[in-house]
Every structure is written in structure tokens, then in C-alpha cells.
PDB file of C-alpha atoms in Angstrom:
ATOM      1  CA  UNK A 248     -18.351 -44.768 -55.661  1.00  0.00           C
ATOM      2  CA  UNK A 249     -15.590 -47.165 -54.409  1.00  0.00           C
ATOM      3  CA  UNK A 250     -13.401 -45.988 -51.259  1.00  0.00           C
ATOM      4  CA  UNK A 251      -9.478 -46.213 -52.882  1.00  0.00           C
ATOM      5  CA  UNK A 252      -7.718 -48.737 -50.688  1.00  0.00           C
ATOM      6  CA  UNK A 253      -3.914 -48.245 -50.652  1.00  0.00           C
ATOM      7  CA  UNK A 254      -1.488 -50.563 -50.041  1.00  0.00           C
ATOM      8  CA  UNK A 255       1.980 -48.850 -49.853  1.00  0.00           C
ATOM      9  CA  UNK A 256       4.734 -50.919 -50.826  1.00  0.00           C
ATOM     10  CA  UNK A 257       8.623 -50.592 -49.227  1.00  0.00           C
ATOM     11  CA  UNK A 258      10.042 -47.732 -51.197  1.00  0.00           C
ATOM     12  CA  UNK A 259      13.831 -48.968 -52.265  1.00  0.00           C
ATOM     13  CA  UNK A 260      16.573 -46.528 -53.710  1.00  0.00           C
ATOM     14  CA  UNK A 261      16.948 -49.857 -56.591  1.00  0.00           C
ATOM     15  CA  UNK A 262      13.508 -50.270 -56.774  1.00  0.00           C
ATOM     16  CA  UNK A 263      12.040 -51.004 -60.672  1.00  0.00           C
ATOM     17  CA  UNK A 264       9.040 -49.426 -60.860  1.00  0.00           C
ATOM     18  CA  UNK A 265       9.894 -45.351 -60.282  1.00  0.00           C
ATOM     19  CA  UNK A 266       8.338 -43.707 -57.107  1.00  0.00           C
ATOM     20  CA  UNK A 267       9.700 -40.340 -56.704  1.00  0.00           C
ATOM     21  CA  UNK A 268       8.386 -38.325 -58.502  1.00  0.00           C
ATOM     22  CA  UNK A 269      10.986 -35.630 -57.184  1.00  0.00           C
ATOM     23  CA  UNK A 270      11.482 -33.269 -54.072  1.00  0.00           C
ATOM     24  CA  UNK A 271      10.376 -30.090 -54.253  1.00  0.00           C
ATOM     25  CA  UNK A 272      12.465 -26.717 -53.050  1.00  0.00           C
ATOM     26  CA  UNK A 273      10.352 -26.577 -49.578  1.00  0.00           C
ATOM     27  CA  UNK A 274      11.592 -30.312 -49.284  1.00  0.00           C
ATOM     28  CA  UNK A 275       8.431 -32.113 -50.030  1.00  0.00           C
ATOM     29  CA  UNK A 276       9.005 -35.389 -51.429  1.00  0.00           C
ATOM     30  CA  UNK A 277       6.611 -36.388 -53.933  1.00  0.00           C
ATOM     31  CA  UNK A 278       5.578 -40.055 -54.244  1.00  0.00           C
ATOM     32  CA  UNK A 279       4.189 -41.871 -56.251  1.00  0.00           C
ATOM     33  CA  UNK A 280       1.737 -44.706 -54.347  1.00  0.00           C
ATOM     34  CA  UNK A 281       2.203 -47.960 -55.704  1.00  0.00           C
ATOM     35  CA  UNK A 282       3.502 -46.251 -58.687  1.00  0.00           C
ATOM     36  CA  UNK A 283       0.572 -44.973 -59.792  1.00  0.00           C
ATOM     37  CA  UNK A 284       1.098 -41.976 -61.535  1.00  0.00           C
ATOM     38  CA  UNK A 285      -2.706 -41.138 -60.605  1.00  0.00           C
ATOM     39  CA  UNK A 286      -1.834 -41.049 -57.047  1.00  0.00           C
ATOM     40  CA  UNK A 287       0.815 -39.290 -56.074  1.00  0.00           C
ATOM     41  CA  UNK A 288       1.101 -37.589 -52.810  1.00  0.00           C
ATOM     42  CA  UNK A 289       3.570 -35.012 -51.160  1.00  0.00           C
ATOM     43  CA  UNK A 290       5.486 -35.954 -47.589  1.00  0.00           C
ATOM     44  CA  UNK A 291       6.524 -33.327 -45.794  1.00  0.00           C
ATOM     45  CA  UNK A 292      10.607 -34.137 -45.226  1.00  0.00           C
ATOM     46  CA  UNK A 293      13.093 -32.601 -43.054  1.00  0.00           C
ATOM     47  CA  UNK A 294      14.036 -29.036 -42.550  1.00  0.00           C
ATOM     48  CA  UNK A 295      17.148 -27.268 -40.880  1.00  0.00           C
ATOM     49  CA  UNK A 296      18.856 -24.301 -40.584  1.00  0.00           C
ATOM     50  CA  UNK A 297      22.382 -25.428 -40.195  1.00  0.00           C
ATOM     51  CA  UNK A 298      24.745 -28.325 -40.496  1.00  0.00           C
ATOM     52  CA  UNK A 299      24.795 -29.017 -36.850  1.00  0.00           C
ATOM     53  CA  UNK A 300      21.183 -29.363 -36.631  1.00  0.00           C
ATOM     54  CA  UNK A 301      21.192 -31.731 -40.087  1.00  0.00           C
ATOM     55  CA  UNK A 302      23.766 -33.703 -38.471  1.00  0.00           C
ATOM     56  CA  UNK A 303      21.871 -33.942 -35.177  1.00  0.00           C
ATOM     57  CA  UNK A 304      18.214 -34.508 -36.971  1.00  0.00           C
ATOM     58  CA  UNK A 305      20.078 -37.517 -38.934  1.00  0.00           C
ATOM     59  CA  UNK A 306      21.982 -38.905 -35.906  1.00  0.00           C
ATOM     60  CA  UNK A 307      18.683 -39.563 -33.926  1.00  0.00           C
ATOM     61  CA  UNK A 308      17.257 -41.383 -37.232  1.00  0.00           C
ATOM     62  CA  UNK A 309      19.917 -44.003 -37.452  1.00  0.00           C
ATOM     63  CA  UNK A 310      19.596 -44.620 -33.774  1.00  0.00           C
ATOM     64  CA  UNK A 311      15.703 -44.944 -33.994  1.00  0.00           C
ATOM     65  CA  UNK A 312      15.259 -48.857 -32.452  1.00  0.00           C
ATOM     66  CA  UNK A 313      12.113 -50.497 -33.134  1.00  0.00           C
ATOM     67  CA  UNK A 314       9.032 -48.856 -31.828  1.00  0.00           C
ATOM     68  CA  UNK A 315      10.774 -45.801 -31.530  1.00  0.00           C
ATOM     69  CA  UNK A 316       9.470 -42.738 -33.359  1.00  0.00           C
ATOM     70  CA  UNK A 317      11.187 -39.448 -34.759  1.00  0.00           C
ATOM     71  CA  UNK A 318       9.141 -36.078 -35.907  1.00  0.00           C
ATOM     72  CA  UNK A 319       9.941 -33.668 -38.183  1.00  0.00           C
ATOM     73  CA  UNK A 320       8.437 -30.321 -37.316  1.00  0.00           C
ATOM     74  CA  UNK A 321       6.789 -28.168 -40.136  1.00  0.00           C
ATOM     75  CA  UNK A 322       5.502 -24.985 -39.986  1.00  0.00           C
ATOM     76  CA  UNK A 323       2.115 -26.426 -41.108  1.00  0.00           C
ATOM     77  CA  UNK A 324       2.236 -30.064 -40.325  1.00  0.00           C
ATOM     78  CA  UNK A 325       4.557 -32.892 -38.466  1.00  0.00           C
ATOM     79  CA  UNK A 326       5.606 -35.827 -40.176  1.00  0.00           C
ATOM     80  CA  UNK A 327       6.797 -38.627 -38.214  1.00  0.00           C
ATOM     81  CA  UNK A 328       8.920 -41.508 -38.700  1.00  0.00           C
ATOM     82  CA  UNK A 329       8.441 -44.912 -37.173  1.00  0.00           C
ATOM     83  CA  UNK A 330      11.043 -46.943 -36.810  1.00  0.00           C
ATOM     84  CA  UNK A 331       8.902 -50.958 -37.814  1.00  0.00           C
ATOM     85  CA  UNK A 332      12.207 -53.002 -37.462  1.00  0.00           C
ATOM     86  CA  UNK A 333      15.839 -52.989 -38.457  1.00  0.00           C
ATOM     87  CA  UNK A 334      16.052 -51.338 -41.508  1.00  0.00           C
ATOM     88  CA  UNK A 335      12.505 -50.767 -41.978  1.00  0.00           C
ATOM     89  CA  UNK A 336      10.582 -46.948 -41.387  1.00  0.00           C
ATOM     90  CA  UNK A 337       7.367 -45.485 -42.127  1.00  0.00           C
ATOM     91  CA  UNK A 338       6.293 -42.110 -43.004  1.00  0.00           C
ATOM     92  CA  UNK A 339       2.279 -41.335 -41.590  1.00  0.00           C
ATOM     93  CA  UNK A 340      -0.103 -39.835 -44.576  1.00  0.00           C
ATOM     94  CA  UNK A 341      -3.226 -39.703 -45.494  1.00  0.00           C
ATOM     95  CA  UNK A 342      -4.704 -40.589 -48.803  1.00  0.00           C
ATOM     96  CA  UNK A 343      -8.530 -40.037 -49.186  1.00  0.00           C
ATOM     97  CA  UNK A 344      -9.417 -39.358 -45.526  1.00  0.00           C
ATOM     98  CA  UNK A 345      -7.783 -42.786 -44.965  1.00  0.00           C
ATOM     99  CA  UNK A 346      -4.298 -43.486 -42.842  1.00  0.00           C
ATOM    100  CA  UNK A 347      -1.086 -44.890 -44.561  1.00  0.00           C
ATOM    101  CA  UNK A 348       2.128 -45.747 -43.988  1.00  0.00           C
ATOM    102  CA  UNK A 349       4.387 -45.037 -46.572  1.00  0.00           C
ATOM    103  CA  UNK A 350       7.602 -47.988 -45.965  1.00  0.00           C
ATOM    104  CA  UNK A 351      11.190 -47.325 -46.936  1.00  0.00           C
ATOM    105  CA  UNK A 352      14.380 -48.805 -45.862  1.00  0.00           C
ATOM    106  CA  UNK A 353      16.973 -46.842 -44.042  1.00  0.00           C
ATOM    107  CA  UNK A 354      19.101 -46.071 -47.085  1.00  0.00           C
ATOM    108  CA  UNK A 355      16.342 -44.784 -48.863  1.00  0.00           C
ATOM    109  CA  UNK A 356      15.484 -42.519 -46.060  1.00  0.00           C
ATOM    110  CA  UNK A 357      18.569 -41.264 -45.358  1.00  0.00           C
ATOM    111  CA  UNK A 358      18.917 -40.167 -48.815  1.00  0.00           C
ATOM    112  CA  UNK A 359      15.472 -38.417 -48.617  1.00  0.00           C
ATOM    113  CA  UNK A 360      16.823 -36.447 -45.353  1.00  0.00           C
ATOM    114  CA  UNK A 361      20.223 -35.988 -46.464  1.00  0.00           C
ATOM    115  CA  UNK A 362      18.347 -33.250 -49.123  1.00  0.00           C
ATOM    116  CA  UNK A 363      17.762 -30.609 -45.627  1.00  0.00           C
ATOM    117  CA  UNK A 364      21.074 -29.807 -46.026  1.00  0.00           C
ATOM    118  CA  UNK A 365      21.653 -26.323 -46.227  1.00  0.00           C
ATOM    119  CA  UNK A 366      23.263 -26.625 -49.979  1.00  0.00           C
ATOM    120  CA  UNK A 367      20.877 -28.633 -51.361  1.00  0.00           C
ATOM    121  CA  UNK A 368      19.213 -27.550 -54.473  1.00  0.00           C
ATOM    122  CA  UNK A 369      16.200 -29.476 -55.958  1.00  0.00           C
ATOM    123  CA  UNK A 370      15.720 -30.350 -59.642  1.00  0.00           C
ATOM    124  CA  UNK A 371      14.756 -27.323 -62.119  1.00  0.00           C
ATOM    125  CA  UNK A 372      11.562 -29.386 -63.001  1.00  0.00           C
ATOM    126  CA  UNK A 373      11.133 -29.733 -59.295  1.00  0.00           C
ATOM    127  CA  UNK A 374      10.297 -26.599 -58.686  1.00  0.00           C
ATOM    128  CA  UNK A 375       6.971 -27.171 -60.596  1.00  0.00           C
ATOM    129  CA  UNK A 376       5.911 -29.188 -57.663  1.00  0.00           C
ATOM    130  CA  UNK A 377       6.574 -26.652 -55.179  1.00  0.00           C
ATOM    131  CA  UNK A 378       4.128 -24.565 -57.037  1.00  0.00           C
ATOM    132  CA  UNK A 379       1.374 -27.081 -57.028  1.00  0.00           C
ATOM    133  CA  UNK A 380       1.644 -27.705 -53.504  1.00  0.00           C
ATOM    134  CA  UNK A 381       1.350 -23.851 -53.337  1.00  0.00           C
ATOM    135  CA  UNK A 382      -1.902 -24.199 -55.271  1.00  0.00           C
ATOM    136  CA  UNK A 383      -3.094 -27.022 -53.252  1.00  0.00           C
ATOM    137  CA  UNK A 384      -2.728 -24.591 -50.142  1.00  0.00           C
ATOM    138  CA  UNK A 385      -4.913 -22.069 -51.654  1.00  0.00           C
ATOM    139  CA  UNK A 386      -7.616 -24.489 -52.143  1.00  0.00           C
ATOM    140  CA  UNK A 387      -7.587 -25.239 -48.683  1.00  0.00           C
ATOM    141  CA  UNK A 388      -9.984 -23.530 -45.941  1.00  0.00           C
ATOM    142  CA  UNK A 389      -7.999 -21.275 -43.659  1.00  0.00           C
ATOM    143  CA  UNK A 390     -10.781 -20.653 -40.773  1.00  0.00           C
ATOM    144  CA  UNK A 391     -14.329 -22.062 -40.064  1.00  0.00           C
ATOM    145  CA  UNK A 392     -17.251 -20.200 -38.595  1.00  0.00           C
ATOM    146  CA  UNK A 393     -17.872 -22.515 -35.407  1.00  0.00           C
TER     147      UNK A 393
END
């Protein structure tokens, strides 16, 4: 079998070729690599509980200088943002047991963590892909005998 090698282009709000899939009511955003609709993958995004703390989380992104670095705390994972070069961020993932940076310009970002907001609602077909990261959960192992 051939390891998948992944490649993951700069994700633009204009791009042509559509990559998000959607975003998901826990605030996953669902992508699709390269625009394969075969591989598409779910980044955790940013959470809040208030305005203020929106406001603060997306302050300290647009003043991320290169080399700089931003996480977003999850209850099961942390994402993290790198900050490449002006106008130029990566989300960390994994895609079959291999490490990728997923690349996206600051506008497209900040539109991604604009949806934390408090009054944000996602897409009624969205919601479909909060259930099969739900089901992806359950398929996971919760403990291991040592």
C-alpha cells in the first residue's frame, strides 16, 4: 500500500476550487485537503464564552509576528496557529499518522475565528458533521491496559 503524501495548499476565502466543507456547531471546521472530497479532515477552531474573550482570542491573532505561535485550547485537543510570514498562518494536523500544515491567509482565518462568537449559528446541514465527528469519537479507544 502507498503512504498518502499531502501537500496542503494556502486556503483563500476567493479560492476556485471549494475547501470548506462547512463548520460544525462544536466549531470544527471541516476541510477539504487539496480539495479532495476523499480527504477531508476536521480542525479544531476557536472557542469562547463571551465577547470579551472573542475579542481578546482575535486581538492576539492579528498581532501574531512571524515565528510567533497562538493555541486554541480544546477540551480534547489544542490546535495551534503559526504565524509563517505576513499574512500567512498554519493550522498543525495530522493526516494518516503523518504531520501537516494546513496554510491560510489572515482573512481567511479571521473569518474561521470570527464563527466563536457567542451568536454564531452553523449551517442546518452542518450539523451533520458535528454528528460524525461524534461518531468518530466513539470509534476511538478511551484507555489502554499498560
Amino acid at each position: 500500500m502507498e503512504a498518502l503524501f499531502c501537500l496542503s495548499p494556502r486556503y483563500r476565502l476567493d479560492d476556485e476550487l471549494p475547501w470548506l466543507e462547512g463548520i460544525d456547531p462544536s466549531r470544527h471546521y471541516w476541510i477539504t485537503v487539496n480539495g479532495d472530497k476523499n480527504l477531508t479532515v476536521s480542525l479544531p477552531g476557536l472557542t469562547v464564552s463571551s465577547k470579551n474573550e472573542l475579542k481578546q482570542a482575535i486581538q492576539q491573532f492579528r498581532s501574531l509576528q512571524p515565528g510567533e505561535q497562538m493555541s486554541l485550547a480544546r477540551i480534547a485537543k489544542t490546535c495551534t496557529i503559526h504565524c509563517i510570514s505576513s499574512n500567512c498562518y498554519a493550522i498543525e494536523a495530522e493526516i494518516d499518522n503523518a504531520p501537516v500544515w494546513h496554510l491560510f491567509d489572515q482573512e481567511t482565518l479571521d473569518s474561521l475565528l470570527m464563527t466563536a462568537h457567542p451568536d454564531w449559528q452553523c449551517a442546518p446541514k452542518d450539523i451533520e458533521l458535528g454528528r460524525r465527528l461524534l461518531m468518530q469519537s466513539f470509534q476511538q479507544v478511551a484507555a489502554s491496559k499498560s
